[in-house]
């Protein structure tokens, strides 16, 4: 992967972000934005894996869309599950911290995985060490590493693997 | 057309507020800090997103900025929750007696 691509991508993303925030394409706005974006993308040349590690193949982009859909579904499910627990008078929880393993190699992929896990049904990433993630689970189904991995990581990993590797 | 968007926006905003209320209820009812973080994170994320979507329907001009705010919420909410949970675990806060297993504690014990 070419290293020259990263600052350029970051520059474009920052400038786009600036324009969206300003809601204007006036030349003075564009000039200030371009200057700031250029300085930032040069200083933080190697800073953001988000741009360098995301694959830009059609398959990866298509997977990103699928991932967003799956994620939205899981987020709604998470909230309904939580609502049921909170509203039940018996407060049916069985909390614990389980250990799961990820196949993802890239930093960004792991970040996205940890964030996704935090936002989905009853799971919260507490600690990451290399390929191991420690997850707080409101309703522990199984403390076994493989079973917990399949239940918590499996769904997201298949998408993120294509997007980030 | 305006009234349809208005009704949709109102419904979305109310749904968002309902999830935020459930999140608040979760904060009160959950037994320990980890479970409270769980309740807080998920409900505030979806609640805020729905609320933003509702506002976007009522004020279409703001839609782009609201979208950006939503993006920020989506990225920063889980990160702050994770860091809070990790800090809580490292400082050894009291866990709920309901807690059935703590693999992190076990692994730290082995290394120490």
Tab-separated table of N, CA and C in Angstrom, chain A residues 19-131:
chain	number	residue	atom	x	y	z
A	19	UNK	N	-15.824	21.770	5.313
A	19	UNK	CA	-16.860	22.359	4.464
A	19	UNK	C	-18.246	22.012	4.989
A	20	UNK	N	-18.408	20.742	5.434
A	20	UNK	CA	-19.705	20.334	5.983
A	20	UNK	C	-20.043	21.141	7.225
A	21	UNK	N	-19.037	21.365	8.069
A	21	UNK	CA	-19.283	22.120	9.299
A	21	UNK	C	-19.661	23.563	8.984
A	22	UNK	N	-18.999	24.138	7.971
A	22	UNK	CA	-19.259	25.525	7.645
A	22	UNK	C	-20.522	25.706	6.819
A	23	UNK	N	-20.847	24.671	6.065
A	23	UNK	CA	-22.011	24.751	5.195
A	23	UNK	C	-21.883	25.830	4.136
A	24	UNK	N	-20.647	26.071	3.678
A	24	UNK	CA	-20.439	27.117	2.678
A	24	UNK	C	-19.234	26.786	1.809
A	25	UNK	N	-19.263	27.237	0.560
A	25	UNK	CA	-18.134	26.997	-0.332
A	25	UNK	C	-17.459	28.317	-0.712
A	26	UNK	N	-17.611	29.356	0.106
A	26	UNK	CA	-16.978	30.649	-0.164
A	26	UNK	C	-15.467	30.492	-0.164
A	27	UNK	N	-14.778	31.320	-0.963
A	27	UNK	CA	-13.345	31.107	-1.159
A	27	UNK	C	-12.542	31.295	0.127
A	28	UNK	N	-12.942	32.267	0.981
A	28	UNK	CA	-12.166	32.443	2.202
A	28	UNK	C	-12.294	31.233	3.130
A	29	UNK	N	-13.504	30.663	3.185
A	29	UNK	CA	-13.709	29.453	3.988
A	29	UNK	C	-12.840	28.318	3.458
A	30	UNK	N	-12.836	28.152	2.133
A	30	UNK	CA	-12.071	27.061	1.517
A	30	UNK	C	-10.578	27.227	1.757
A	31	UNK	N	-10.071	28.478	1.648
A	31	UNK	CA	-8.634	28.718	1.802
A	31	UNK	C	-8.186	28.383	3.228
A	32	UNK	N	-8.909	28.910	4.211
A	32	UNK	CA	-8.565	28.614	5.613
A	32	UNK	C	-8.618	27.112	5.867
A	33	UNK	N	-9.686	26.473	5.392
A	33	UNK	CA	-9.840	25.031	5.583
A	33	UNK	C	-8.714	24.244	4.937
A	34	UNK	N	-8.345	24.612	3.718
A	34	UNK	CA	-7.288	23.899	3.004
A	34	UNK	C	-5.962	24.048	3.727
A	35	UNK	N	-5.664	25.256	4.216
A	35	UNK	CA	-4.419	25.476	4.961
A	35	UNK	C	-4.379	24.602	6.213
A	36	UNK	N	-5.448	24.671	7.001
A	36	UNK	CA	-5.490	23.893	8.246
A	36	UNK	C	-5.394	22.401	7.944
A	37	UNK	N	-6.139	21.934	6.942
A	37	UNK	CA	-6.126	20.511	6.601
A	37	UNK	C	-4.739	20.074	6.150
A	38	UNK	N	-4.054	20.946	5.374
A	38	UNK	CA	-2.715	20.605	4.891
A	38	UNK	C	-1.749	20.467	6.060
A	39	UNK	N	-1.782	21.441	6.983
A	39	UNK	CA	-0.870	21.388	8.130
A	39	UNK	C	-1.116	20.128	8.962
A	40	UNK	N	-2.389	19.865	9.254
A	40	UNK	CA	-2.709	18.697	10.092
A	40	UNK	C	-2.286	17.407	9.415
A	41	UNK	N	-2.592	17.283	8.113
A	41	UNK	CA	-2.289	16.006	7.461
A	41	UNK	C	-0.784	15.805	7.288
A	42	UNK	N	0.004	16.917	7.282
A	42	UNK	CA	1.459	16.750	7.216
A	42	UNK	C	2.019	16.379	8.588
A	43	UNK	N	1.513	17.052	9.635
A	43	UNK	CA	2.029	16.761	10.980
A	43	UNK	C	1.686	15.335	11.395
A	44	UNK	N	0.429	14.941	11.141
A	44	UNK	CA	-0.006	13.607	11.573
A	44	UNK	C	0.029	12.627	10.399
A	45	UNK	N	1.113	12.666	9.653
A	45	UNK	CA	1.228	11.836	8.452
A	45	UNK	C	0.929	10.366	8.743
A	46	UNK	N	1.499	9.883	9.851
A	46	UNK	CA	1.342	8.454	10.126
A	46	UNK	C	0.341	8.199	11.242
A	47	UNK	N	-0.466	9.207	11.513
A	47	UNK	CA	-1.259	9.157	12.735
A	47	UNK	C	-2.538	8.353	12.674
A	48	UNK	N	-3.189	8.288	11.535
A	48	UNK	CA	-4.524	7.734	11.545
A	48	UNK	C	-4.654	6.473	10.711
A	49	UNK	N	-4.723	5.347	11.408
A	49	UNK	CA	-4.900	4.092	10.703
A	49	UNK	C	-6.228	4.021	9.983
A	50	UNK	N	-7.140	4.875	10.396
A	50	UNK	CA	-8.462	4.871	9.792
A	50	UNK	C	-8.368	5.028	8.288
A	51	UNK	N	-7.414	5.865	7.851
A	51	UNK	CA	-7.296	6.104	6.418
A	51	UNK	C	-6.360	5.118	5.735
A	52	UNK	N	-5.285	4.757	6.453
A	52	UNK	CA	-4.289	3.914	5.790
A	52	UNK	C	-4.692	2.442	5.788
A	53	UNK	N	-5.512	2.039	6.763
A	53	UNK	CA	-5.788	0.609	6.871
A	53	UNK	C	-7.116	0.200	6.234
A	54	UNK	N	-7.953	1.206	5.952
A	54	UNK	CA	-9.213	0.885	5.288
A	54	UNK	C	-8.922	0.502	3.841
A	55	UNK	N	-9.462	-0.635	3.451
A	55	UNK	CA	-9.234	-1.049	2.063
A	55	UNK	C	-10.271	-0.365	1.174
A	56	UNK	N	-9.788	0.028	-0.001
A	56	UNK	CA	-10.690	0.780	-0.884
A	56	UNK	C	-11.156	-0.040	-2.080
A	57	UNK	N	-11.198	-1.348	-1.908
A	57	UNK	CA	-11.696	-2.179	-2.994
A	57	UNK	C	-13.228	-2.141	-2.982
A	58	UNK	N	-13.847	-2.401	-4.139
A	58	UNK	CA	-15.315	-2.403	-4.188
A	58	UNK	C	-15.914	-3.375	-3.176
A	59	UNK	N	-15.270	-4.524	-3.011
A	59	UNK	CA	-15.800	-5.531	-2.090
A	59	UNK	C	-15.785	-4.985	-0.660
A	60	UNK	N	-14.705	-4.261	-0.300
A	60	UNK	CA	-14.612	-3.715	1.050
A	60	UNK	C	-15.676	-2.647	1.275
A	61	UNK	N	-15.906	-1.817	0.253
A	61	UNK	CA	-16.910	-0.762	0.396
A	61	UNK	C	-18.304	-1.354	0.531
A	62	UNK	N	-18.570	-2.397	-0.280
A	62	UNK	CA	-19.857	-3.073	-0.216
A	62	UNK	C	-20.052	-3.691	1.163
A	63	UNK	N	-18.980	-4.295	1.681
A	63	UNK	CA	-19.046	-4.897	3.010
A	63	UNK	C	-19.301	-3.845	4.077
A	64	UNK	N	-18.713	-2.644	3.867
A	64	UNK	CA	-18.927	-1.561	4.824
A	64	UNK	C	-20.406	-1.235	4.945
A	65	UNK	N	-21.090	-1.219	3.809
A	65	UNK	CA	-22.528	-0.936	3.824
A	65	UNK	C	-23.271	-2.039	4.580
A	66	UNK	N	-22.919	-3.299	4.276
A	66	UNK	CA	-23.548	-4.426	4.977
A	66	UNK	C	-23.286	-4.326	6.472
A	67	UNK	N	-22.042	-3.958	6.803
A	67	UNK	CA	-21.658	-3.852	8.205
A	67	UNK	C	-22.496	-2.799	8.919
A	68	UNK	N	-22.706	-1.653	8.272
A	68	UNK	CA	-23.501	-0.591	8.879
A	68	UNK	C	-24.936	-1.064	9.146
A	69	UNK	N	-25.486	-1.815	8.200
A	69	UNK	CA	-26.828	-2.353	8.385
A	69	UNK	C	-26.881	-3.318	9.549
A	70	UNK	N	-25.923	-4.246	9.580
A	70	UNK	CA	-25.849	-5.226	10.667
A	70	UNK	C	-25.676	-4.507	12.000
A	71	UNK	N	-24.830	-3.473	11.995
A	71	UNK	CA	-24.557	-2.716	13.212
A	71	UNK	C	-25.816	-2.008	13.718
A	72	UNK	N	-26.557	-1.391	12.804
A	72	UNK	CA	-27.780	-0.690	13.196
A	72	UNK	C	-28.771	-1.662	13.824
A	73	UNK	N	-28.880	-2.851	13.206
A	73	UNK	CA	-29.787	-3.873	13.733
A	73	UNK	C	-29.376	-4.275	15.151
A	74	UNK	N	-28.073	-4.479	15.332
A	74	UNK	CA	-27.576	-4.899	16.640
A	74	UNK	C	-27.772	-3.806	17.688
A	75	UNK	N	-27.610	-2.551	17.264
A	75	UNK	CA	-27.761	-1.431	18.208
A	75	UNK	C	-29.199	-1.359	18.712
A	76	UNK	N	-30.161	-1.524	17.802
A	76	UNK	CA	-31.569	-1.489	18.209
A	76	UNK	C	-31.877	-2.674	19.124
A	77	UNK	N	-31.346	-3.848	18.730
A	77	UNK	CA	-31.545	-5.052	19.538
A	77	UNK	C	-30.969	-4.846	20.934
A	78	UNK	N	-29.789	-4.229	21.003
A	78	UNK	CA	-29.142	-3.975	22.291
A	78	UNK	C	-30.048	-3.153	23.190
A	79	UNK	N	-30.666	-2.142	22.607
A	79	UNK	CA	-31.501	-1.258	23.407
A	79	UNK	C	-32.782	-1.937	23.865
A	80	UNK	N	-33.357	-2.778	22.991
A	80	UNK	CA	-34.579	-3.477	23.398
A	80	UNK	C	-34.274	-4.479	24.500
A	81	UNK	N	-33.125	-5.189	24.346
A	81	UNK	CA	-32.718	-6.129	25.391
A	81	UNK	C	-32.556	-5.412	26.717
A	82	UNK	N	-31.862	-4.280	26.653
A	82	UNK	CA	-31.603	-3.507	27.864
A	82	UNK	C	-32.906	-3.001	28.470
A	83	UNK	N	-33.812	-2.546	27.617
A	83	UNK	CA	-35.091	-2.038	28.100
A	83	UNK	C	-35.835	-3.121	28.853
A	84	UNK	N	-35.781	-4.360	28.295
A	84	UNK	CA	-36.487	-5.461	28.937
A	84	UNK	C	-35.897	-5.763	30.317
A	85	UNK	N	-34.562	-5.737	30.377
A	85	UNK	CA	-33.905	-6.027	31.658
A	85	UNK	C	-34.227	-4.954	32.687
A	86	UNK	N	-34.138	-3.698	32.259
A	86	UNK	CA	-34.310	-2.592	33.197
A	86	UNK	C	-35.754	-2.510	33.696
A	87	UNK	N	-36.697	-2.852	32.822
A	87	UNK	CA	-38.108	-2.725	33.198
A	87	UNK	C	-38.623	-3.925	33.985
A	88	UNK	N	-37.915	-5.070	33.896
A	88	UNK	CA	-38.372	-6.246	34.634
A	88	UNK	C	-38.084	-6.052	36.124
A	89	UNK	N	-39.056	-6.390	36.947
A	89	UNK	CA	-38.894	-6.103	38.369
A	89	UNK	C	-37.819	-6.973	39.006
A	90	UNK	N	-37.548	-8.141	38.402
A	90	UNK	CA	-36.557	-9.033	39.001
A	90	UNK	C	-35.127	-8.672	38.586
A	91	UNK	N	-34.977	-7.765	37.657
A	91	UNK	CA	-33.670	-7.368	37.119
A	91	UNK	C	-32.830	-8.599	36.742
A	92	UNK	N	-33.252	-9.315	35.681
A	92	UNK	CA	-32.619	-10.593	35.343
A	92	UNK	C	-31.236	-10.441	34.723
A	93	UNK	N	-30.211	-10.261	35.541
A	93	UNK	CA	-28.864	-10.174	34.982
A	93	UNK	C	-27.957	-11.228	35.594
A	94	UNK	N	-26.909	-11.532	34.843
A	94	UNK	CA	-25.912	-12.500	35.287
A	94	UNK	C	-24.572	-11.988	34.793
A	95	UNK	N	-24.061	-10.906	35.383
A	95	UNK	CA	-22.908	-10.224	34.810
A	95	UNK	C	-21.593	-10.952	35.067
A	96	UNK	N	-20.629	-10.644	34.218
A	96	UNK	CA	-19.309	-11.227	34.385
A	96	UNK	C	-18.394	-10.707	33.301
A	97	UNK	N	-17.084	-10.934	33.468
A	97	UNK	CA	-16.143	-10.508	32.448
A	97	UNK	C	-15.566	-11.746	31.777
A	98	UNK	N	-15.794	-11.869	30.467
A	98	UNK	CA	-15.297	-13.027	29.737
A	98	UNK	C	-14.177	-12.598	28.807
A	99	UNK	N	-13.471	-13.591	28.310
A	99	UNK	CA	-12.302	-13.333	27.484
A	99	UNK	C	-12.606	-13.847	26.086
A	100	UNK	N	-12.398	-13.034	25.067
A	100	UNK	CA	-12.616	-13.507	23.703
A	100	UNK	C	-11.393	-13.190	22.858
A	101	UNK	N	-11.304	-13.833	21.708
A	101	UNK	CA	-10.134	-13.715	20.856
A	101	UNK	C	-10.555	-13.211	19.482
A	102	UNK	N	-9.768	-12.335	18.890
A	102	UNK	CA	-10.106	-11.855	17.558
A	102	UNK	C	-9.063	-12.290	16.532
A	103	UNK	N	-9.538	-12.483	15.310
A	103	UNK	CA	-8.626	-12.811	14.212
A	103	UNK	C	-8.095	-11.554	13.544
A	104	UNK	N	-8.689	-10.410	13.838
A	104	UNK	CA	-8.316	-9.163	13.155
A	104	UNK	C	-6.890	-8.771	13.518
A	105	UNK	N	-6.149	-8.255	12.521
A	105	UNK	CA	-4.747	-7.917	12.752
A	105	UNK	C	-4.548	-6.400	12.870
A	106	UNK	N	-5.288	-5.620	12.082
A	106	UNK	CA	-5.010	-4.185	12.027
A	106	UNK	C	-5.561	-3.476	13.260
A	107	UNK	N	-4.875	-2.380	13.617
A	107	UNK	CA	-5.291	-1.611	14.784
A	107	UNK	C	-6.702	-1.069	14.610
A	108	UNK	N	-6.965	-0.551	13.415
A	108	UNK	CA	-8.260	0.066	13.163
A	108	UNK	C	-9.380	-0.968	13.211
A	109	UNK	N	-9.112	-2.141	12.648
A	109	UNK	CA	-10.099	-3.209	12.677
A	109	UNK	C	-10.452	-3.569	14.102
A	110	UNK	N	-9.425	-3.646	14.955
A	110	UNK	CA	-9.664	-4.005	16.348
A	110	UNK	C	-10.416	-2.899	17.072
A	111	UNK	N	-10.082	-1.650	16.739
A	111	UNK	CA	-10.803	-0.526	17.359
A	111	UNK	C	-12.279	-0.591	17.011
A	112	UNK	N	-12.558	-0.808	15.715
A	112	UNK	CA	-13.949	-0.869	15.278
A	112	UNK	C	-14.661	-2.036	15.953
A	113	UNK	N	-13.964	-3.155	16.087
A	113	UNK	CA	-14.564	-4.328	16.723
A	113	UNK	C	-14.908	-4.014	18.178
A	114	UNK	N	-13.942	-3.408	18.903
A	114	UNK	CA	-14.169	-3.102	20.318
A	114	UNK	C	-15.327	-2.127	20.474
A	115	UNK	N	-15.374	-1.127	19.613
A	115	UNK	CA	-16.466	-0.156	19.677
A	115	UNK	C	-17.807	-0.808	19.372
A	116	UNK	N	-17.814	-1.659	18.356
A	116	UNK	CA	-19.060	-2.316	17.970
A	116	UNK	C	-19.564	-3.186	19.116
A	117	UNK	N	-18.632	-3.913	19.743
A	117	UNK	CA	-19.025	-4.788	20.849
A	117	UNK	C	-19.628	-3.958	21.971
A	118	UNK	N	-19.021	-2.811	22.243
A	118	UNK	CA	-19.521	-1.973	23.326
A	118	UNK	C	-20.951	-1.509	23.061
A	119	UNK	N	-21.281	-1.312	21.794
A	119	UNK	CA	-22.605	-0.771	21.488
A	119	UNK	C	-23.679	-1.833	21.258
A	120	UNK	N	-23.315	-3.097	21.428
A	120	UNK	CA	-24.299	-4.133	21.112
A	120	UNK	C	-24.710	-4.938	22.335
A	121	UNK	N	-25.701	-5.825	22.174
A	121	UNK	CA	-26.435	-6.383	23.300
A	121	UNK	C	-25.614	-6.800	24.511
A	122	UNK	N	-25.701	-6.029	25.569
A	122	UNK	CA	-25.177	-6.444	26.860
A	122	UNK	C	-23.688	-6.682	26.950
A	123	UNK	N	-22.924	-6.154	25.998
A	123	UNK	CA	-21.485	-6.394	26.057
A	123	UNK	C	-20.720	-5.083	26.065
A	124	UNK	N	-19.619	-5.053	26.817
A	124	UNK	CA	-18.829	-3.833	26.972
A	124	UNK	C	-17.359	-4.235	27.015
A	125	UNK	N	-16.574	-3.680	26.102
A	125	UNK	CA	-15.146	-3.996	26.087
A	125	UNK	C	-14.468	-3.301	27.265
A	126	UNK	N	-13.822	-4.075	28.110
A	126	UNK	CA	-13.155	-3.486	29.266
A	126	UNK	C	-11.663	-3.303	28.993
A	127	UNK	N	-11.043	-4.314	28.411
A	127	UNK	CA	-9.592	-4.249	28.229
A	127	UNK	C	-9.208	-5.004	26.964
A	128	UNK	N	-8.179	-4.507	26.261
A	128	UNK	CA	-7.661	-5.217	25.095
A	128	UNK	C	-6.190	-5.494	25.308
A	129	UNK	N	-5.801	-6.740	25.037
A	129	UNK	CA	-4.379	-7.066	25.074
A	129	UNK	C	-4.058	-7.910	23.863
A	130	UNK	N	-3.445	-7.269	22.854
A	130	UNK	CA	-3.151	-7.985	21.626
A	130	UNK	C	-4.432	-8.514	21.017
A	131	UNK	N	-4.466	-9.828	20.791
A	131	UNK	CA	-5.644	-10.402	20.138
A	131	UNK	C	-6.743	-10.755	21.143
